[in-house]
CSV table of C-alpha atoms and ligand atoms in Angstrom, one decimal:
chain,number,residue,atom,x,y,z
P,1,MET,CA,122.0,-125.3,-13.9
P,2,PHE,CA,118.2,-125.0,-14.1
P,3,ASN,CA,117.2,-128.3,-12.5
P,4,ARG,CA,113.6,-127.1,-12.2
P,5,TYR,CA,111.7,-130.4,-12.5
P,6,ARG,CA,114.4,-133.0,-12.0
P,7,ARG,CA,115.0,-132.2,-8.3
P,8,LEU,CA,111.6,-133.7,-7.5
P,9,ARG,CA,112.7,-137.0,-9.1
P,10,VAL,CA,116.0,-137.5,-7.3
P,11,ASN,CA,114.9,-140.4,-5.1
P,12,SER,CA,112.0,-142.7,-4.7
P,13,ARG,CA,110.7,-141.3,-1.4
P,14,LEU,CA,110.4,-137.9,-3.0
P,15,ARG,CA,108.9,-139.3,-6.2
P,16,SER,CA,106.3,-141.0,-4.1
P,17,LEU,CA,105.5,-137.9,-2.2
P,18,VAL,CA,104.7,-136.0,-5.3
P,19,GLN,CA,102.9,-138.8,-7.1
P,20,GLU,CA,99.5,-137.5,-8.4
P,21,ASN,CA,97.6,-140.7,-9.1
P,22,HIS,CA,97.3,-144.0,-7.2
P,23,LEU,CA,95.9,-147.5,-7.7
P,24,ARG,CA,93.9,-149.1,-5.0
P,25,VAL,CA,92.4,-152.6,-4.9
P,26,ASP,CA,89.0,-150.9,-4.3
P,27,ASP,CA,89.2,-149.2,-7.7
P,28,PHE,CA,88.8,-152.6,-9.4
P,29,ILE,CA,85.9,-154.8,-10.6
P,30,TYR,CA,86.9,-158.3,-11.7
P,31,PRO,CA,84.8,-160.0,-14.5
P,32,LEU,CA,83.7,-163.6,-14.1
P,33,PHE,CA,82.3,-165.8,-16.8
P,34,ILE,CA,79.8,-168.2,-15.4
P,35,LYS,CA,79.2,-171.4,-17.4
P,36,PHE,CA,76.5,-174.0,-16.9
P,37,GLY,CA,77.6,-177.3,-15.4
P,38,GLU,CA,79.7,-178.3,-12.4
P,39,GLY,CA,83.4,-178.4,-11.8
P,40,VAL,CA,84.0,-176.4,-15.0
P,41,ARG,CA,87.2,-174.4,-15.1
P,42,VAL,CA,88.2,-173.9,-18.7
P,43,GLU,CA,91.0,-171.5,-19.7
P,44,ILE,CA,90.4,-169.5,-22.8
P,45,GLU,CA,93.2,-169.7,-25.3
P,46,SER,CA,92.8,-166.1,-26.4
P,47,MET,CA,92.8,-164.8,-22.8
P,48,PRO,CA,95.5,-166.5,-20.7
P,49,ASP,CA,94.6,-166.8,-17.0
P,50,VAL,CA,90.9,-166.1,-17.7
P,51,TYR,CA,88.5,-169.0,-17.2
P,52,GLN,CA,84.9,-170.0,-17.8
P,53,LEU,CA,83.7,-171.2,-14.4
P,54,SER,CA,80.7,-173.1,-13.3
P,55,ILE,CA,78.9,-171.7,-10.3
P,56,ASP,CA,80.7,-173.9,-7.8
P,57,GLU,CA,84.1,-172.9,-9.2
P,58,ALA,CA,83.0,-169.3,-9.2
P,59,ILE,CA,82.2,-169.5,-5.5
P,60,LYS,CA,85.8,-170.9,-4.9
P,61,GLU,CA,87.2,-168.1,-7.1
P,62,CYS,CA,85.4,-165.5,-4.9
P,63,GLY,CA,87.4,-166.9,-1.9
P,64,THR,CA,90.6,-166.3,-3.8
P,65,LEU,CA,89.5,-162.8,-4.8
P,66,LYS,CA,88.7,-161.9,-1.2
P,67,GLU,CA,92.1,-163.1,-0.1
P,68,LEU,CA,93.6,-160.6,-2.5
P,69,GLY,CA,91.2,-157.9,-1.3
P,70,ILE,CA,89.0,-157.9,-4.3
P,71,TYR,CA,85.3,-157.6,-3.3
P,72,SER,CA,83.7,-156.4,-6.5
P,73,ILE,CA,82.9,-158.7,-9.5
P,74,ILE,CA,80.9,-158.3,-12.6
P,75,LEU,CA,79.1,-161.5,-13.9
P,76,PHE,CA,78.6,-162.7,-17.4
P,77,GLY,CA,76.5,-165.8,-18.0
P,78,ILE,CA,77.0,-168.5,-20.6
P,79,PRO,CA,73.7,-170.5,-20.7
P,80,GLU,CA,73.2,-174.1,-21.8
P,81,THR,CA,70.6,-173.2,-24.4
P,82,LYS,CA,70.2,-170.1,-26.5
P,83,ASP,CA,67.2,-168.9,-28.5
P,84,SER,CA,66.0,-165.9,-30.5
P,85,VAL,CA,64.9,-163.9,-27.4
P,86,GLY,CA,67.5,-165.1,-24.9
P,87,SER,CA,65.0,-166.9,-22.6
P,88,ASP,CA,67.6,-168.1,-20.2
P,89,ALA,CA,68.2,-164.5,-19.2
P,90,LEU,CA,64.6,-163.9,-18.5
P,91,CYS,CA,63.9,-166.7,-16.0
P,92,ASP,CA,64.7,-167.0,-12.3
P,93,SER,CA,66.4,-170.4,-12.8
P,94,GLY,CA,68.6,-169.1,-15.6
P,95,ILE,CA,72.4,-169.3,-15.3
P,96,ILE,CA,72.9,-165.7,-14.1
P,97,ALA,CA,70.1,-165.7,-11.6
P,98,ARG,CA,71.3,-168.9,-10.0
P,99,ALA,CA,74.9,-167.6,-10.0
P,100,ILE,CA,73.9,-164.4,-8.2
P,101,ARG,CA,71.9,-166.3,-5.6
P,102,GLU,CA,74.5,-168.9,-4.9
P,103,ILE,CA,77.5,-166.6,-4.8
P,104,LYS,CA,75.6,-164.1,-2.5
P,105,LYS,CA,74.6,-167.0,-0.2
P,106,VAL,CA,78.2,-168.1,0.3
P,107,HIS,CA,79.8,-164.6,0.0
P,108,PRO,CA,77.3,-162.0,1.2
P,109,ASP,CA,80.2,-159.6,1.4
P,110,MET,CA,80.9,-159.8,-2.3
P,111,PHE,CA,79.6,-156.9,-4.3
P,112,VAL,CA,78.0,-158.5,-7.3
P,113,VAL,CA,77.5,-156.4,-10.5
P,114,THR,CA,75.6,-158.0,-13.4
P,115,ASP,CA,76.1,-157.3,-17.0
P,116,LEU,CA,72.7,-156.8,-18.5
P,117,CYS,CA,72.6,-157.8,-22.2
P,118,PHE,CA,71.3,-160.5,-24.5
P,119,CYS,CA,74.2,-161.4,-26.7
P,120,GLU,CA,75.3,-164.3,-24.6
P,121,TYR,CA,71.8,-165.7,-24.5
P,122,THR,CA,70.5,-165.3,-28.1
P,123,ASP,CA,71.2,-167.9,-30.8
P,124,HIS,CA,72.0,-165.0,-33.2
P,125,GLY,CA,74.5,-163.4,-30.8
P,126,HIS,CA,73.1,-159.9,-31.0
P,127,CYS,CA,72.5,-157.7,-28.0
P,128,GLY,CA,68.6,-157.7,-28.3
P,129,ILE,CA,65.6,-159.0,-30.2
P,130,LEU,CA,65.7,-158.8,-34.0
P,131,ASP,CA,63.0,-157.2,-36.1
P,132,HIS,CA,61.8,-158.5,-39.5
P,133,THR,CA,64.8,-156.9,-41.2
P,134,SER,CA,67.2,-158.7,-38.8
P,135,THR,CA,68.3,-155.5,-37.1
P,136,VAL,CA,68.1,-155.2,-33.3
P,137,ASP,CA,64.6,-153.7,-32.4
P,138,ASN,CA,65.3,-151.0,-29.8
P,139,ASP,CA,61.9,-150.8,-28.1
P,140,ALA,CA,61.2,-154.6,-28.1
P,141,THR,CA,64.6,-155.0,-26.5
P,142,LEU,CA,63.8,-152.4,-23.9
P,143,GLU,CA,60.7,-154.5,-23.0
P,144,ILE,CA,62.6,-157.7,-22.3
P,145,SER,CA,65.4,-155.7,-20.6
P,146,ALA,CA,62.8,-154.7,-18.1
P,147,GLN,CA,62.1,-158.3,-17.4
P,148,GLN,CA,65.7,-159.2,-17.2
P,149,VAL,CA,66.5,-156.5,-14.7
P,150,LEU,CA,63.9,-157.8,-12.3
P,151,VAL,CA,65.5,-161.3,-12.6
P,152,HIS,CA,68.8,-159.8,-11.6
P,153,ALA,CA,67.2,-157.7,-8.8
P,154,LYS,CA,65.2,-160.5,-7.3
P,155,ALA,CA,68.2,-162.8,-7.3
P,156,GLY,CA,70.1,-160.2,-5.2
P,157,ALA,CA,72.4,-158.3,-7.6
P,158,ASP,CA,74.1,-155.3,-6.0
P,159,MET,CA,74.4,-153.2,-9.1
P,160,ILE,CA,73.1,-153.5,-12.7
P,161,ALA,CA,75.3,-152.8,-15.7
P,162,PRO,CA,73.4,-152.6,-19.0
P,163,SER,CA,75.8,-153.1,-21.9
P,164,GLY,CA,73.6,-153.3,-25.0
P,165,MET,CA,73.6,-149.7,-26.1
P,166,MET,CA,69.9,-149.5,-26.6
P,167,ASP,CA,68.4,-146.0,-26.6
P,168,GLY,CA,66.3,-145.3,-23.5
P,169,ILE,CA,67.6,-148.3,-21.5
P,170,ILE,CA,68.5,-146.3,-18.4
P,171,GLU,CA,65.1,-144.7,-18.1
P,172,THR,CA,63.4,-148.1,-18.7
P,173,LEU,CA,65.5,-149.9,-16.1
P,174,ARG,CA,65.3,-147.1,-13.5
P,175,THR,CA,61.5,-146.9,-13.8
P,176,THR,CA,61.1,-150.7,-13.6
P,177,LEU,CA,63.3,-150.9,-10.6
P,178,ASP,CA,61.6,-148.1,-8.8
P,179,LYS,CA,58.1,-149.4,-9.5
P,180,ASN,CA,59.1,-152.7,-8.0
P,181,GLY,CA,60.6,-151.3,-4.9
P,182,TYR,CA,64.3,-151.5,-5.9
P,183,TYR,CA,65.0,-147.8,-5.2
P,184,ASP,CA,68.4,-148.5,-3.8
P,185,LEU,CA,69.7,-150.7,-6.6
P,186,PRO,CA,72.2,-148.6,-8.6
P,187,ILE,CA,72.8,-148.6,-12.4
P,188,MET,CA,76.2,-148.5,-13.9
P,189,SER,CA,75.6,-147.7,-17.5
P,190,TYR,CA,78.0,-148.8,-20.3
P,191,SER,CA,77.1,-145.3,-21.4
P,192,THR,CA,79.8,-144.8,-24.1
P,193,LYS,CA,80.5,-148.1,-25.7
P,194,PHE,CA,82.3,-148.3,-29.1
P,195,ALA,CA,81.9,-150.9,-31.8
P,196,SER,CA,85.4,-152.2,-31.2
P,197,GLY,CA,87.8,-154.8,-32.6
P,198,TYR,CA,89.2,-155.1,-29.0
P,199,TYR,CA,86.2,-157.3,-27.9
P,200,GLY,CA,87.5,-160.2,-30.0
P,201,PRO,CA,88.8,-162.5,-27.2
P,202,PHE,CA,85.7,-161.7,-25.0
P,203,ARG,CA,83.5,-163.2,-27.6
P,204,ASP,CA,85.4,-166.4,-27.4
P,205,VAL,CA,85.1,-166.6,-23.7
P,206,ALA,CA,81.5,-165.4,-23.5
P,207,GLU,CA,80.5,-167.4,-26.6
P,208,SER,CA,78.7,-164.3,-28.0
P,209,THR,CA,80.1,-163.7,-31.5
P,210,PRO,CA,77.2,-162.5,-33.7
P,211,SER,CA,76.3,-165.2,-36.2
P,212,PHE,CA,75.8,-162.5,-38.9
P,213,GLY,CA,76.7,-158.9,-39.3
P,214,ASP,CA,78.2,-156.7,-36.6
P,215,ARG,CA,77.2,-154.4,-33.8
P,216,ARG,CA,77.7,-151.1,-35.6
P,217,SER,CA,74.0,-150.3,-35.7
P,218,TYR,CA,73.9,-150.0,-31.9
P,219,GLN,CA,77.5,-149.5,-30.6
P,220,MET,CA,79.3,-146.3,-31.4
P,221,ASN,CA,81.6,-145.3,-34.2
P,222,PRO,CA,85.2,-145.1,-32.9
P,223,ALA,CA,85.7,-141.9,-34.9
P,224,ASN,CA,83.2,-139.9,-32.9
P,225,GLY,CA,84.2,-137.8,-29.8
P,226,ARG,CA,81.3,-135.4,-29.5
P,227,GLU,CA,78.7,-138.2,-29.8
P,228,ALA,CA,80.7,-140.1,-27.2
P,229,LEU,CA,80.1,-137.3,-24.7
P,230,LEU,CA,76.4,-137.0,-25.7
P,231,GLU,CA,75.8,-140.7,-25.1
P,232,SER,CA,77.1,-140.4,-21.5
P,233,LEU,CA,75.4,-137.1,-20.8
P,234,GLU,CA,72.1,-138.7,-22.0
P,235,ASP,CA,72.5,-141.7,-19.6
P,236,ASP,CA,73.4,-139.2,-16.8
P,237,ARG,CA,70.2,-137.4,-17.5
P,238,GLN,CA,68.2,-140.6,-17.6
P,239,GLY,CA,69.4,-141.5,-14.1
P,240,ALA,CA,72.5,-143.7,-14.5
P,241,ASP,CA,74.4,-143.6,-11.2
P,242,ILE,CA,77.8,-144.5,-12.7
P,243,LEU,CA,78.9,-143.8,-16.3
P,244,MET,CA,81.4,-145.9,-18.4
P,245,VAL,CA,83.8,-145.7,-21.3
P,246,LYS,CA,84.6,-148.9,-23.1
P,247,PRO,CA,87.1,-149.9,-24.4
P,248,VAL,CA,89.5,-147.5,-22.6
P,249,LEU,CA,93.1,-147.5,-24.1
P,250,ALA,CA,92.2,-146.1,-27.5
P,251,TYR,CA,89.7,-143.7,-25.8
P,252,LEU,CA,91.5,-141.9,-23.0
P,253,ASP,CA,90.5,-138.6,-24.6
P,254,VAL,CA,86.8,-139.6,-24.2
P,255,VAL,CA,87.4,-140.5,-20.6
P,256,ARG,CA,88.8,-137.1,-19.9
P,257,ASP,CA,86.1,-135.3,-21.8
P,258,ILE,CA,83.3,-137.1,-19.9
P,259,LYS,CA,85.0,-136.6,-16.6
P,260,GLU,CA,85.1,-132.9,-17.2
P,261,ASN,CA,81.5,-132.7,-18.2
P,262,THR,CA,79.6,-134.7,-15.5
P,263,LYS,CA,79.8,-135.0,-11.8
P,264,LYS,CA,78.9,-138.8,-11.8
P,265,PRO,CA,81.5,-141.4,-11.0
P,266,LEU,CA,83.2,-142.8,-14.1
P,267,ALA,CA,84.2,-146.4,-14.8
P,268,VAL,CA,86.4,-147.7,-17.6
P,269,TYR,CA,86.3,-151.2,-19.1
P,270,ASN,CA,89.8,-152.4,-19.9
P,271,VAL,CA,88.5,-154.9,-22.4
P,272,SER,CA,89.6,-158.4,-23.5
P,273,GLY,CA,91.7,-157.4,-26.5
P,274,GLU,CA,93.6,-154.8,-24.4
P,275,TYR,CA,94.2,-157.5,-21.8
P,276,SER,CA,95.4,-160.1,-24.2
P,277,MET,CA,97.7,-157.8,-26.2
P,278,LEU,CA,99.6,-156.9,-23.0
P,279,LYS,CA,99.6,-160.5,-21.8
P,280,PHE,CA,101.0,-162.0,-25.0
P,281,ALA,CA,103.5,-159.1,-25.4
P,282,GLY,CA,104.7,-160.0,-21.9
P,283,ARG,CA,104.8,-163.7,-22.5
P,284,SER,CA,106.9,-163.2,-25.6
P,285,GLY,CA,109.4,-161.1,-23.7
P,286,LEU,CA,108.7,-158.0,-25.8
P,287,ILE,CA,108.0,-155.8,-22.8
P,288,ASP,CA,108.5,-155.8,-19.0
P,289,TYR,CA,105.0,-157.1,-18.2
P,290,GLU,CA,104.6,-155.8,-14.6
P,291,ARG,CA,106.0,-152.4,-15.4
P,292,THR,CA,103.8,-151.9,-18.5
P,293,LEU,CA,100.8,-153.2,-16.6
P,294,ILE,CA,101.1,-150.6,-13.9
P,295,GLU,CA,101.8,-147.9,-16.4
P,296,THR,CA,98.7,-148.8,-18.3
P,297,MET,CA,96.4,-149.0,-15.2
P,298,ILE,CA,97.6,-145.7,-13.9
P,299,SER,CA,96.9,-144.0,-17.2
P,300,PHE,CA,93.2,-144.8,-16.6
P,301,LYS,CA,93.3,-143.0,-13.3
P,302,ARG,CA,95.2,-140.0,-14.8
P,303,ALA,CA,92.6,-139.7,-17.5
P,304,GLY,CA,89.9,-139.5,-14.9
P,305,ALA,CA,88.6,-143.0,-14.2
P,306,ASP,CA,87.2,-143.7,-10.7
P,307,ILE,CA,86.6,-147.4,-11.3
P,308,ILE,CA,88.5,-149.9,-13.4
P,309,ILE,CA,86.9,-153.1,-14.7
P,310,SER,CA,89.8,-155.3,-15.7
P,311,TYR,CA,90.9,-158.9,-16.1
P,312,HIS,CA,94.2,-157.7,-14.6
P,313,ALA,CA,92.6,-156.9,-11.3
P,314,LYS,CA,94.0,-160.0,-9.5
P,315,GLU,CA,97.6,-159.2,-10.8
P,316,VAL,CA,97.3,-155.6,-9.7
P,317,ALA,CA,96.0,-156.7,-6.2
P,318,GLN,CA,99.0,-159.0,-5.9
P,319,LEU,CA,101.4,-156.3,-6.9
P,320,ILE,CA,99.8,-153.9,-4.3
P,321,LYS,CA,100.1,-156.7,-1.7
P,322,GLU,CA,103.8,-157.1,-2.5
P,323,GLY,CA,104.3,-153.4,-2.2
P,324,LYS,CA,105.3,-153.1,-5.8
P,325,ILE,CA,102.7,-150.4,-6.5
V,1,PBG,C1,78.2,-157.6,-24.3
V,1,PBG,C2,79.6,-157.2,-23.8
V,1,PBG,C3,80.8,-157.2,-24.5
V,1,PBG,C4,81.7,-156.9,-23.6
V,1,PBG,C5,81.1,-156.6,-22.4
V,1,PBG,N1,79.8,-156.9,-22.5
V,1,PBG,C6,81.1,-157.6,-25.9
V,1,PBG,C7,80.4,-157.0,-27.0
V,1,PBG,O1,79.8,-155.9,-27.0
V,1,PBG,O2,80.5,-157.7,-28.0
V,1,PBG,C8,83.2,-156.7,-24.0
V,1,PBG,C9,84.1,-157.1,-22.9
V,1,PBG,C10,85.5,-157.3,-23.3
V,1,PBG,O3,85.9,-157.3,-24.5
V,1,PBG,O4,86.3,-157.6,-22.4
V,1,PBG,N2,77.4,-156.6,-24.6
V,2,ZN,ZN1,75.6,-157.6,-25.8
């Protein structure tokens, strides 16, 4: 018998010895949605176990995260008022600036990443300022992004993650940060972000559905692989410290391609739709949830991801704690 490969699979000890990829709690960044108000903890119907949290509740949540060993979060703000330019994102007393300050005050050991975009702050729900034809004006958006990044930096953010897919955003943010003395503040770019149907549930939780049209004039066409690489190489050149592919499940080929063509760390964003599909499939008994979850997460590592942004982070941390991973 030629038992060439099977002999390394005969028992779990040996399988573990030859396992090529691993999940660590430190690989994960957990997204938090910060809503104005107090004592707010609202579960989102389309994303079971994911909540909109007011700042006080988010501070409590960080305590829970730390108990699980999760020390990295990415913040999204849901302001009380929205307008055409997203003013709440541009002032030091806006929802996200306050959230960063208050979370860092209670949890200085928490690594706070901020999503930098305008869609949660504009009344039209697009990721920047509109021009007279109602398309997002790239350069005008760069200008207000420079203001927004200083709001995040001053409030004490540990890393900035621009997600709006504006051309030239990394160069703009890097120059602005450096000019203002924030040389050490890293940028994790949503460098390759596709116009995806998988963002549906996120837009419920972040209250950021565009009021007209879609994001296809700034986010990427899912059909394009070469352009996907170009986008990340461009942000690499402009000075992004960490690159990203988003969504991830339908784009593992892109993850591998970028990994092989840059030396920068690579993050993947396991987005809301991916999360909810697994969650609802598990709840209906269609699949073994824990097993499928681990299989899905490890596929990101195998494809070349260094960092995983995921709503599953707490569940994974719990499984690691229980020795199931
Ligand atoms: C905003 C933003 C989006 C996500 C992260 N930042 C949504 C979008 O582009 O509409 C998606 C996250 C998710 O679906 O989990 N620019
Ligand atoms: Zn946006």
